[in-house]
Amino acid sequence: MSRFVDPQHADFRAFNDSISFDRRLAPYDIAQSRAHASMLAAQGIISDAERDELLQGLDQVERELNDDVFPFSDSDEDIHMAIERRLTELASPVGGKLHTARSRNDQVATDVAMFVRDAARRAHDAITGVGEVLIGLAESHLDWPMPGYTHLQRAQPVYLSHHLLAYVWMLLRDRARFVAVLDAASVLPLGAGALAGVNFDTDREMVARELGFTSIAENSIDAVSNRDFVLDYLAAAATCATHLSRLGAEIVLWSSQEFGFCELSDAWSSGSSIMPQKKNPDAAELLRAKAPRLAGHLLALYGVMHGLPLTYNKDLQEDKEHLLDAADTLELSLRAADGMLQSISFHRPRLEQAASDEFLAATDIADLLVRRGVPFREAHGVVAGLVRAAIDQSKTLSELTPDDLAEHSPDLDEEYYALLRDRTWLEKKVSAGGTSLSRVREQLECARAALR
Amino acid sequence: MSRFVDPQHADFRAFNDSISFDRRLAPYDIAQSRAHASMLAAQGIISDAERDELLQGLDQVERELNDDVFPFSDSDEDIHMAIERRLTELASPVGGKLHTARSRNDQVATDVAMFVRDAARRAHDAITGVGEVLIGLAESHLDWPMPGYTHLQRAQPVYLSHHLLAYVWMLLRDRARFVAVLDAASVLPLGAGALAGVNFDTDREMVARELGFTSIAENSIDAVSNRDFVLDYLAAAATCATHLSRLGAEIVLWSSQEFGFCELSDAWSSGSSIMPQKKNPDAAELLRAKAPRLAGHLLALYGVMHGLPLTYNKDLQEDKEHLLDAADTLELSLRAADGMLQSISFHRPRLEQAASDEFLAATDIADLLVRRGVPFREAHGVVAGLVRAAIDQSKTLSELTPDDLAEHSPDLDEEYYALLRDRTWLEKKVSAGGTSLSRVREQLECARAALR
Amino acid sequence: MSRFVDPQHADFRAFNDSISFDRRLAPYDIAQSRAHASMLAAQGIISDAERDELLQGLDQVERELNDDVFPFSDSDEDIHMAIERRLTELASPVGGKLHTARSRNDQVATDVAMFVRDAARRAHDAITGVGEVLIGLAESHLDWPMPGYTHLQRAQPVYLSHHLLAYVWMLLRDRARFVAVLDAASVLPLGAGALAGVNFDTDREMVARELGFTSIAENSIDAVSNRDFVLDYLAAAATCATHLSRLGAEIVLWSSQEFGFCELSDAWSSGSSIMPQKKNPDAAELLRAKAPRLAGHLLALYGVMHGLPLTYNKDLQEDKEHLLDAADTLELSLRAADGMLQSISFHRPRLEQAASDEFLAATDIADLLVRRGVPFREAHGVVAGLVRAAIDQSKTLSELTPDDLAEHSPDLDEEYYALLRDRTWLEKKVSAGGTSLSRVREQLECARAALR
Amino acid sequence: MSRFVDPQHADFRAFNDSISFDRRLAPYDIAQSRAHASMLAAQGIISDAERDELLQGLDQVERELNDDVFPFSDSDEDIHMAIERRLTELASPVGGKLHTARSRNDQVATDVAMFVRDAARRAHDAITGVGEVLIGLAESHLDWPMPGYTHLQRAQPVYLSHHLLAYVWMLLRDRARFVAVLDAASVLPLGAGALAGVNFDTDREMVARELGFTSIAENSIDAVSNRDFVLDYLAAAATCATHLSRLGAEIVLWSSQEFGFCELSDAWSSGSSIMPQKKNPDAAELLRAKAPRLAGHLLALYGVMHGLPLTYNKDLQEDKEHLLDAADTLELSLRAADGMLQSISFHRPRLEQAASDEFLAATDIADLLVRRGVPFREAHGVVAGLVRAAIDQSKTLSELTPDDLAEHSPDLDEEYYALLRDRTWLEKKVSAGGTSLSRVREQLECARAALR
């Protein structure tokens, strides 16, 4: 019996029903129903026998879902009603008691929180995995020099290990964000009822313990209106994907014939339908391309929540598709980053040659002057003049003559030539966090410890 | 034979393959292949017999897809390669000739453009439908007064017809936007090859004519790099959905017990899992909730295109899921708006009572003073004083005494009381586009003509 | 002297220069320069006398900026170069030594991190303030009943205090997010140099201590490429603004004549240029309107970071305007929420009348049947039938006769009428987090403690 | 006199007032006030003498604003009230008559529409300018070969002119979009009053003519609620900026030492604060970086409009800052693109060398086989095998021996070597829109005509 006279319109059903996507929440729905039934019995709201019937019914529902034989009905608008309907068929009339002291509003918030918790854990672990691959690469390419770039112009040489480790620090921040997401999603909504609490003396702490939540939502209105934990997940995912997009973009760049710094394995590359010679870094391109998708999901959910009056509104149903696709996309991206990096190869000669460009030593020459008492700003000007002179004469810096040098500064002598010859530019970057080998080794230790 | 030694990794396939979603482009892919084959034969690049074999093979592929018996293979990475593979099985070795003078790059751009053109046409027609429903409602509620709101405060009375027609003008602008999208997507990419044009003397105009494109892309690099028409579609869709979100939000508001202006039919409403009395306007809420999703898709595609070097990059594959979901969402939303409005009922007594609030006449009293020579800004001040006096004394405006009036202005006499008594406030809004009945009738005519 | 021959084009300057907005970073730039100079001297890189000259110069620069007499030059492209230029004028030639062992890349990242830290602290404190206002309102409206809404339909009655406290929990989560932002921005970039570390034996820990950072960036490349802390701030701000937008939207709604639940004070309201009676809740509307602006800033910065190769790129300059406007907008919004709420008044009669709608007791009637052994799902159906009968007969639920009741269930007797008469619906919501007074009192205690 | 007792709170003023940014609308506000006053007199609503007083007052206000001596008052909340206030000081009491038959709601919508129209025209012209620069570059680099890229891998050679012209087609679409924006903003809101029309027999067509609008808004509610034309402008601007971001990204890439294809002039480049050798393409980087900012503005306004009930709400005030910054940013970007391109220089030897990579001929070899009757798919496989063989043996394609060739296909003979030797790969791309010189010349003609 319902208060409605007419059945729902087919177009309304198509617009309104969520079962095509929320069926992925089934495992959480069953778990929370088990905990809810146990609590109802523990509090004497249903009998132990009724609880047992409910639990057996839920076991059967779970088996049917796992075996893909669950008899979905056309009238199932969402997974929650589908499971309750089926349970009532299996455990009639006791099945109808499961929804005592519960509403779909707190139920669905709980399912989503449980999904977010699992997704945060999965992201955490996958990030750790990619971090380990990067650390492995840093170790095996510890002393490979390459140009460091600012503005995509060669700036100062660094070790490839140092560059790769930069991504590990990004990933460590990402991982910390997912830990915070896990916390944010560990406050139990269940027990808030529709919005006001329920007419029964329930034990929400018991349910929280059973489901692994660390606390309960203290305000029933907030409990059913809140989707912060989804926003938190989406923001963490968008930031992580943005980091991966930078990695992807660099690999695309480095795979070009012009850079020639690295090559993806065949197993992570694509060909062309028309150009037989092509080997395309599709995996890296897609890694780059996925970040806006996650930002789009975040944005969309901000839009849904914007200006929404309390408490539950149907608009909140939009949370799920954004969340599910975001989790799938992020997890796939992390798996792709992992696999792609495991089989990437770098080309030492190309890296080394690019890193030996003498202009990369310009700062070092300026610092040589600084050590002789020239203020840095002035030293910078002197070297800029040398650079201009070299370019004008189509010379390298070491091809400038002592007379050329003398025109710019009285402080440039043989040590100038030695500096360009000895190429200790990298090893002079001795400051903490710098690219000298000893500092990179320290850093590796530190990153490895942090990742553990 | 391929230039690759190792097979693609399963994780790469999962990340890279697009067949799970681009199979929806199959009808377009087949249509363009037919046109391409015909053109190749007309230009003597293949023989007529080869063309006939290709066309027969494509007919067979089409039947298999329509009958859901197309034998997809695990190795099919996208619908284009799946169709070509199958065609080659059916029409070997001639099947292998179809890709002459064509690349996946121009092929996929063409498929997407064809999808956009159809989607723009569907949106156009669905918008027309909703516009007609609104015009019907405006006609049947022509002279129903209601409060007009600014800042959600009652401002001046209007007719419900006038309010509903406001949405028709929004929809007319939406429709014009989709006409522009149709134009934007009517420039044929096919024939651009991978990026540089092809080594054959093709006839792109012929292909364009056959497929209903109005012109050809004049630059092969632009042809394969361009997704403007998808951005245009997404922007048009986001704006239209935003209009629908305002309509949805108003229906949610008007369905509240506090407003009580309208009620959705049972066929377009939902109940509550726990509160038996509830009749929720879910359809209107979802109409409100979908706009950010479309804005999110637009945003994501802007993100993908941002800073992308020419020409084709794998990143462009991301266009499809955004487009497909946007089209589905918009079309479902328009269908929902249509059906929901067809069965909505308005409550004249509630509307009328709210519209008879005397404070809504404040501007009219000020204008009465203006007609007597008082500058408007001064008249505004006088009436503001009357309003304050009325509120302070808990009176309506007509309950103020002549003495009360005299304190504020010498120009307020019996006509003041007549103005409040006669309630001709609506009919005095005689300016073009105003809410007086004659103006609304003009407008209805005008809107009906524009919609046709 | 520079390596360039030609001067910069005026249009380039207009496009490139950041001094119009980054001058707000001056206090941070001076503070970090002080710490940097002290460290250089402590490490023997400059002499103590040089340090003192630099510090005196910086004092002078600070005074000039504070007194608005700093002589900006047309050639100042950003605040960092302006300060160094001025310092060199004041303390020539020692001024030129300040940039030893530092680059603008690590300098600007440090300034931005310092700004974020202060902004996070300000947000934290302002949120606490709004939370306290809300707690005060909850205390002073502890037992004011009002309808709780789902889908904007009256659902179950709650206390106004309970509803207001829902926002406190949102704000507490917001505050926690800003604490995390503060942590994220407390890793010192300075000392990373341009990207590779510097050629001097610096003491970055000393600088960190002096500036209140808790650790140093462990990788120089990451240090200059990273803007995660800005993204974190923007995400926290967007979420907080979204909460405020829900509050604003509810106040707009409740201020309507139809709801009539509250009224903003004159000091927080606007009039109309044309309608003298209008009192508009502009502050609440703007509170609603600001959230998308913050989401837009977040989104834009995600876009900037997307696919950006390491290390520093000029694109990163875009971080500042988004951040500055976001901080200004959020802080203004929080101040507005604070002030607006301090002077809001609620209307008990309107709230109470709306809360006494008998349909709000439908769940309670169902639960009455549950206590008599009827499964909830069945009880729900019985009450839905009663509701339909009442609507069909234009009766309230208590106007239904015992015969009416008997048609729907044998279990409905005098207690049914008592339940509707006694109105203990709110006080029956005894579950943890529910709306019964004892639970709200518990919650108040808990929220007050959390806020402290 | 106002209906308010208490003055507005300073914090409310800071939150609510718009004069800090809407003063830029002053010229439009004055122009529309002139037209409004003339119409009021023409319709006999005010006298001709009053009109003349108003026009003289407006002249004075305009002079004061132009000369920067307009006496702003602390109480001016927006430019509209500031001008009316000042006018009333100058032309008291007639100044108070200007607001007859007008509301700030239609007034502000009209100002914004006028701004959008001017901004659309400016964008149109600036785009034309950039297009002309690109056409000039295409002409002067007509036959410079370079590699065309897909997936940032060398794909097939193209002429630099062809590549540059791709951007012209993007810009032509952008320009068409701004023409549509101009149309969308040419529907006059003025005369709609607050929302319902006005109590006077106005002549809106006269005002439209005078201000250059092509028609009047047919529905007063829509007139004050509508901001579609701002959304249209922002979408057009975001798409245009996205095109510019691709151009910027390519110039950054091509300016790298690795590509070495081009160099920006000194006048459009920046140095480094620490690295004296650096010449950074900041202009190109910023061109890349601005697109997300415009997308962010669009997104934010979608958010503001989402779910907003009709008619005017204060939320709409948020339209202005997004619009103003978007217009400034786009115009600055176009000016930067124009200037930067005017002084860019390309390096023919680097481009030519990169274009002579023999692997770029792989498709041509496949097409050679196709002409001999081999199905394309099969020919593709043959050439892929050759490519693999060449890579395995570290040979170029022309270094493969006839025996090597014979292993892969019986159809490869001397013509194979001729094809690689003659380098007619570009000139063979004879299809319409292809890169052969004759086609590029056609295209240039076509683009030049379209731009005119």
Short mmCIF file of N, CA, C and O in Angstrom, two decimals, chain C residues 262-339:
data_model
loop_
_atom_site.label_atom_id
_atom_site.label_comp_id
_atom_site.label_asym_id
_atom_site.label_seq_id
_atom_site.Cartn_x
_atom_site.Cartn_y
_atom_site.Cartn_z
N CYS C 262 12.19 33.40 9.74
CA CYS C 262 13.20 34.28 10.31
C CYS C 262 13.24 35.61 9.59
O CYS C 262 12.62 35.77 8.53
N GLU C 263 13.94 36.55 10.17
CA GLU C 263 14.11 37.84 9.52
C GLU C 263 15.51 38.36 9.82
O GLU C 263 15.96 38.33 10.97
N LEU C 264 16.18 38.82 8.80
CA LEU C 264 17.48 39.43 9.01
C LEU C 264 17.27 40.84 9.58
O LEU C 264 16.23 41.46 9.36
N SER C 265 18.23 41.32 10.28
CA SER C 265 18.14 42.68 10.82
C SER C 265 18.28 43.69 9.69
O SER C 265 18.77 43.37 8.61
N ASP C 266 17.83 44.90 9.93
CA ASP C 266 18.00 45.97 8.95
C ASP C 266 19.46 46.13 8.55
O ASP C 266 19.78 46.39 7.38
N ALA C 267 20.34 45.97 9.54
CA ALA C 267 21.76 46.21 9.29
C ALA C 267 22.35 45.21 8.31
O ALA C 267 23.44 45.42 7.78
N TRP C 268 21.65 44.11 8.08
CA TRP C 268 22.15 43.08 7.17
C TRP C 268 21.18 42.83 6.02
O TRP C 268 21.13 41.73 5.47
N SER C 269 20.41 43.87 5.65
CA SER C 269 19.42 43.73 4.58
C SER C 269 19.55 44.89 3.60
O SER C 269 20.12 45.92 3.92
N SER C 270 18.95 44.69 2.43
CA SER C 270 18.95 45.74 1.42
C SER C 270 17.52 46.05 1.00
O SER C 270 16.63 45.22 1.13
N GLY C 271 17.35 47.25 0.46
CA GLY C 271 16.07 47.62 -0.12
C GLY C 271 16.12 47.48 -1.63
O GLY C 271 17.05 46.93 -2.20
N SER C 272 15.07 47.96 -2.27
CA SER C 272 14.97 47.89 -3.72
C SER C 272 15.02 49.30 -4.28
O SER C 272 14.55 50.24 -3.66
N SER C 273 15.56 49.44 -5.49
CA SER C 273 15.62 50.77 -6.10
C SER C 273 14.25 51.22 -6.54
O SER C 273 14.01 52.40 -6.76
N ILE C 274 13.33 50.30 -6.71
CA ILE C 274 12.02 50.65 -7.25
C ILE C 274 10.86 50.26 -6.35
O ILE C 274 9.87 50.96 -6.27
N MET C 275 10.99 49.15 -5.59
CA MET C 275 9.87 48.67 -4.79
C MET C 275 10.09 49.03 -3.33
O MET C 275 10.91 48.44 -2.64
N PRO C 276 9.34 50.02 -2.84
CA PRO C 276 9.65 50.58 -1.52
C PRO C 276 9.42 49.61 -0.36
O PRO C 276 9.95 49.81 0.72
N GLN C 277 8.61 48.57 -0.60
CA GLN C 277 8.30 47.66 0.51
C GLN C 277 9.38 46.62 0.76
O GLN C 277 9.34 45.92 1.75
N LYS C 278 10.32 46.48 -0.18
CA LYS C 278 11.22 45.34 -0.16
C LYS C 278 12.26 45.40 0.96
O LYS C 278 12.84 46.43 1.23
N LYS C 279 12.46 44.26 1.57
CA LYS C 279 13.57 44.07 2.49
C LYS C 279 14.22 42.76 2.08
O LYS C 279 13.66 41.68 2.32
N ASN C 280 15.35 42.85 1.44
CA ASN C 280 15.93 41.70 0.78
C ASN C 280 17.09 41.11 1.57
O ASN C 280 17.91 41.86 2.11
N PRO C 281 17.16 39.79 1.62
CA PRO C 281 18.24 39.13 2.38
C PRO C 281 19.52 39.00 1.55
O PRO C 281 20.03 37.90 1.36
N ASP C 282 20.01 40.13 1.08
CA ASP C 282 21.18 40.10 0.18
C ASP C 282 22.37 39.37 0.78
O ASP C 282 23.11 38.69 0.06
N ALA C 283 22.58 39.54 2.06
CA ALA C 283 23.75 38.90 2.68
C ALA C 283 23.65 37.38 2.54
O ALA C 283 24.62 36.70 2.22
N ALA C 284 22.46 36.87 2.78
CA ALA C 284 22.27 35.41 2.67
C ALA C 284 22.40 34.96 1.22
O ALA C 284 22.95 33.90 0.93
N GLU C 285 21.90 35.76 0.30
CA GLU C 285 22.02 35.40 -1.11
C GLU C 285 23.49 35.37 -1.54
O GLU C 285 23.92 34.48 -2.28
N LEU C 286 24.24 36.37 -1.10
CA LEU C 286 25.66 36.40 -1.48
C LEU C 286 26.42 35.24 -0.85
O LEU C 286 27.34 34.68 -1.46
N LEU C 287 26.03 34.88 0.36
CA LEU C 287 26.65 33.72 1.00
C LEU C 287 26.43 32.49 0.13
O LEU C 287 27.34 31.66 -0.06
N ARG C 288 25.23 32.39 -0.42
CA ARG C 288 24.92 31.28 -1.33
C ARG C 288 25.74 31.40 -2.61
O ARG C 288 26.21 30.41 -3.17
N ALA C 289 25.93 32.63 -3.07
CA ALA C 289 26.51 32.84 -4.40
C ALA C 289 28.02 32.69 -4.46
O ALA C 289 28.60 32.59 -5.55
N LYS C 290 28.70 32.71 -3.33
CA LYS C 290 30.17 32.75 -3.37
C LYS C 290 30.81 31.38 -3.57
O LYS C 290 31.98 31.31 -3.99
N ALA C 291 30.11 30.32 -3.22
CA ALA C 291 30.73 28.99 -3.29
C ALA C 291 31.25 28.65 -4.69
O ALA C 291 32.38 28.16 -4.83
N PRO C 292 30.48 28.90 -5.74
CA PRO C 292 30.99 28.54 -7.08
C PRO C 292 32.25 29.33 -7.44
O PRO C 292 33.09 28.83 -8.20
N ARG C 293 32.39 30.51 -6.90
CA ARG C 293 33.59 31.29 -7.17
C ARG C 293 34.83 30.57 -6.63
O ARG C 293 35.86 30.50 -7.29
N LEU C 294 34.69 30.04 -5.43
CA LEU C 294 35.83 29.33 -4.85
C LEU C 294 36.08 28.02 -5.58
O LEU C 294 37.24 27.64 -5.81
N ALA C 295 35.01 27.34 -5.93
CA ALA C 295 35.19 26.12 -6.72
C ALA C 295 35.86 26.46 -8.06
O ALA C 295 36.71 25.71 -8.55
N GLY C 296 35.49 27.60 -8.62
CA GLY C 296 36.11 28.04 -9.88
C GLY C 296 37.60 28.28 -9.73
O GLY C 296 38.40 27.91 -10.60
N HIS C 297 38.00 28.88 -8.62
CA HIS C 297 39.43 29.09 -8.40
C HIS C 297 40.18 27.75 -8.28
O HIS C 297 41.26 27.58 -8.84
N LEU C 298 39.60 26.83 -7.54
CA LEU C 298 40.22 25.52 -7.36
C LEU C 298 40.40 24.85 -8.71
O LEU C 298 41.47 24.35 -9.07
N LEU C 299 39.30 24.83 -9.43
CA LEU C 299 39.29 24.24 -10.74
C LEU C 299 40.33 24.84 -11.66
O LEU C 299 41.02 24.13 -12.40
N ALA C 300 40.45 26.14 -11.62
CA ALA C 300 41.40 26.83 -12.50
C ALA C 300 42.82 26.42 -12.14
O ALA C 300 43.65 26.17 -13.02
N LEU C 301 43.11 26.30 -10.85
CA LEU C 301 44.48 25.92 -10.49
C LEU C 301 44.76 24.46 -10.85
O LEU C 301 45.87 24.12 -11.28
N TYR C 302 43.75 23.59 -10.68
CA TYR C 302 43.94 22.23 -11.18
C TYR C 302 44.30 22.29 -12.67
O TYR C 302 45.18 21.57 -13.14
N GLY C 303 43.60 23.14 -13.39
CA GLY C 303 43.87 23.27 -14.82
C GLY C 303 45.29 23.72 -15.09
O GLY C 303 45.97 23.19 -15.99
N VAL C 304 45.77 24.67 -14.33
CA VAL C 304 47.13 25.18 -14.52
C VAL C 304 48.17 24.08 -14.26
O VAL C 304 49.14 23.93 -15.01
N MET C 305 47.96 23.31 -13.21
CA MET C 305 48.94 22.28 -12.82
C MET C 305 48.90 21.07 -13.75
O MET C 305 49.87 20.33 -13.85
N HIS C 306 47.77 20.88 -14.38
CA HIS C 306 47.56 19.69 -15.21
C HIS C 306 48.62 19.56 -16.31
O HIS C 306 48.80 20.47 -17.12
N GLY C 307 49.31 18.45 -16.29
CA GLY C 307 50.24 18.14 -17.37
C GLY C 307 51.46 19.04 -17.44
O GLY C 307 52.16 19.07 -18.46
N LEU C 308 51.73 19.79 -16.38
CA LEU C 308 52.84 20.73 -16.39
C LEU C 308 54.15 19.99 -16.09
O LEU C 308 54.29 19.39 -15.03
N PRO C 309 55.11 20.06 -17.02
CA PRO C 309 56.38 19.39 -16.73
C PRO C 309 57.10 20.07 -15.58
O PRO C 309 56.91 21.26 -15.34
N LEU C 310 57.91 19.33 -14.88
CA LEU C 310 58.72 19.88 -13.82
C LEU C 310 59.80 20.74 -14.48
O LEU C 310 60.13 20.54 -15.64
N THR C 311 60.41 21.73 -13.84
CA THR C 311 60.20 22.10 -12.47
C THR C 311 59.35 23.36 -12.45
O THR C 311 58.18 23.29 -12.76
N TYR C 312 59.93 24.50 -12.19
CA TYR C 312 59.16 25.73 -12.22
C TYR C 312 58.81 26.11 -13.66
O TYR C 312 59.67 26.06 -14.56
N ASN C 313 57.56 26.50 -13.88
CA ASN C 313 57.15 27.09 -15.15
C ASN C 313 56.39 28.37 -14.82
O ASN C 313 55.77 28.48 -13.76
N LYS C 314 56.41 29.31 -15.73
CA LYS C 314 55.76 30.59 -15.48
C LYS C 314 54.27 30.42 -15.18
O LYS C 314 53.66 31.24 -14.49
N ASP C 315 53.70 29.34 -15.69
CA ASP C 315 52.29 29.07 -15.43
C ASP C 315 51.97 29.15 -13.94
O ASP C 315 50.85 29.50 -13.55
N LEU C 316 52.94 28.80 -13.11
CA LEU C 316 52.70 28.77 -11.67
C LEU C 316 52.37 30.15 -11.12
O LEU C 316 51.80 30.27 -10.04
N GLN C 317 52.72 31.19 -11.85
CA GLN C 317 52.37 32.54 -11.41
C GLN C 317 50.85 32.70 -11.26
O GLN C 317 50.39 33.56 -10.50
N GLU C 318 50.10 31.89 -11.99
CA GLU C 318 48.64 31.95 -11.90
C GLU C 318 48.11 31.53 -10.53
O GLU C 318 46.94 31.74 -10.23
N ASP C 319 48.95 30.91 -9.71
CA ASP C 319 48.45 30.46 -8.40
C ASP C 319 47.98 31.63 -7.55
O ASP C 319 47.04 31.52 -6.77
N LYS C 320 48.64 32.78 -7.70
CA LYS C 320 48.46 33.84 -6.71
C LYS C 320 47.10 34.53 -6.76
O LYS C 320 46.46 34.74 -5.73
N GLU C 321 46.66 34.92 -7.95
CA GLU C 321 45.39 35.63 -7.99
C GLU C 321 44.24 34.75 -7.50
O GLU C 321 43.32 35.22 -6.82
N HIS C 322 44.30 33.47 -7.88
CA HIS C 322 43.26 32.56 -7.39
C HIS C 322 43.29 32.49 -5.86
O HIS C 322 42.27 32.55 -5.19
N LEU C 323 44.48 32.34 -5.33
CA LEU C 323 44.61 32.22 -3.88
C LEU C 323 44.17 33.48 -3.16
O LEU C 323 43.40 33.42 -2.17
N LEU C 324 44.63 34.61 -3.63
CA LEU C 324 44.32 35.87 -2.94
C LEU C 324 42.82 36.14 -2.95
O LEU C 324 42.23 36.48 -1.92
N ASP C 325 42.20 35.99 -4.10
CA ASP C 325 40.77 36.26 -4.15
C ASP C 325 39.99 35.22 -3.34
O ASP C 325 38.98 35.54 -2.71
N ALA C 326 40.46 33.99 -3.36
CA ALA C 326 39.79 32.95 -2.57
C ALA C 326 39.84 33.29 -1.08
O ALA C 326 38.83 33.18 -0.37
N ALA C 327 41.01 33.69 -0.61
CA ALA C 327 41.14 34.02 0.81
C ALA C 327 40.26 35.23 1.16
O ALA C 327 39.54 35.22 2.16
N ASP C 328 40.30 36.24 0.33
CA ASP C 328 39.46 37.42 0.58
C ASP C 328 37.98 37.04 0.61
O ASP C 328 37.23 37.48 1.49
N THR C 329 37.58 36.24 -0.36
CA THR C 329 36.17 35.88 -0.47
C THR C 329 35.73 35.04 0.73
O THR C 329 34.66 35.27 1.31
N LEU C 330 36.54 34.07 1.07
CA LEU C 330 36.17 33.21 2.20
C LEU C 330 36.09 34.01 3.49
O LEU C 330 35.15 33.87 4.28
N GLU C 331 37.08 34.87 3.71
CA GLU C 331 37.12 35.62 4.97
C GLU C 331 35.95 36.60 5.06
O GLU C 331 35.33 36.75 6.12
N LEU C 332 35.63 37.22 3.94
CA LEU C 332 34.49 38.12 3.92
C LEU C 332 33.20 37.35 4.15
O LEU C 332 32.30 37.80 4.88
N SER C 333 33.12 36.17 3.57
CA SER C 333 31.92 35.34 3.73
C SER C 333 31.74 34.91 5.19
O SER C 333 30.62 34.93 5.72
N LEU C 334 32.83 34.53 5.80
CA LEU C 334 32.73 34.09 7.19
C LEU C 334 32.35 35.27 8.09
O LEU C 334 31.55 35.12 9.02
N ARG C 335 32.91 36.43 7.79
CA ARG C 335 32.55 37.61 8.58
C ARG C 335 31.08 37.95 8.37
O ARG C 335 30.37 38.31 9.32
N ALA C 336 30.63 37.81 7.14
CA ALA C 336 29.22 38.10 6.86
C ALA C 336 28.31 37.10 7.57
O ALA C 336 27.28 37.47 8.15
N ALA C 337 28.69 35.82 7.54
CA ALA C 337 27.87 34.82 8.21
C ALA C 337 27.79 35.13 9.70
O ALA C 337 26.72 35.05 10.32
N ASP C 338 28.91 35.50 10.24
CA ASP C 338 29.00 35.81 11.66
C ASP C 338 28.06 36.97 12.01
O ASP C 338 27.19 36.86 12.90
N GLY C 339 28.21 38.06 11.31
CA GLY C 339 27.42 39.25 11.61
C GLY C 339 25.93 39.04 11.35
O GLY C 339 25.08 39.44 12.14
#
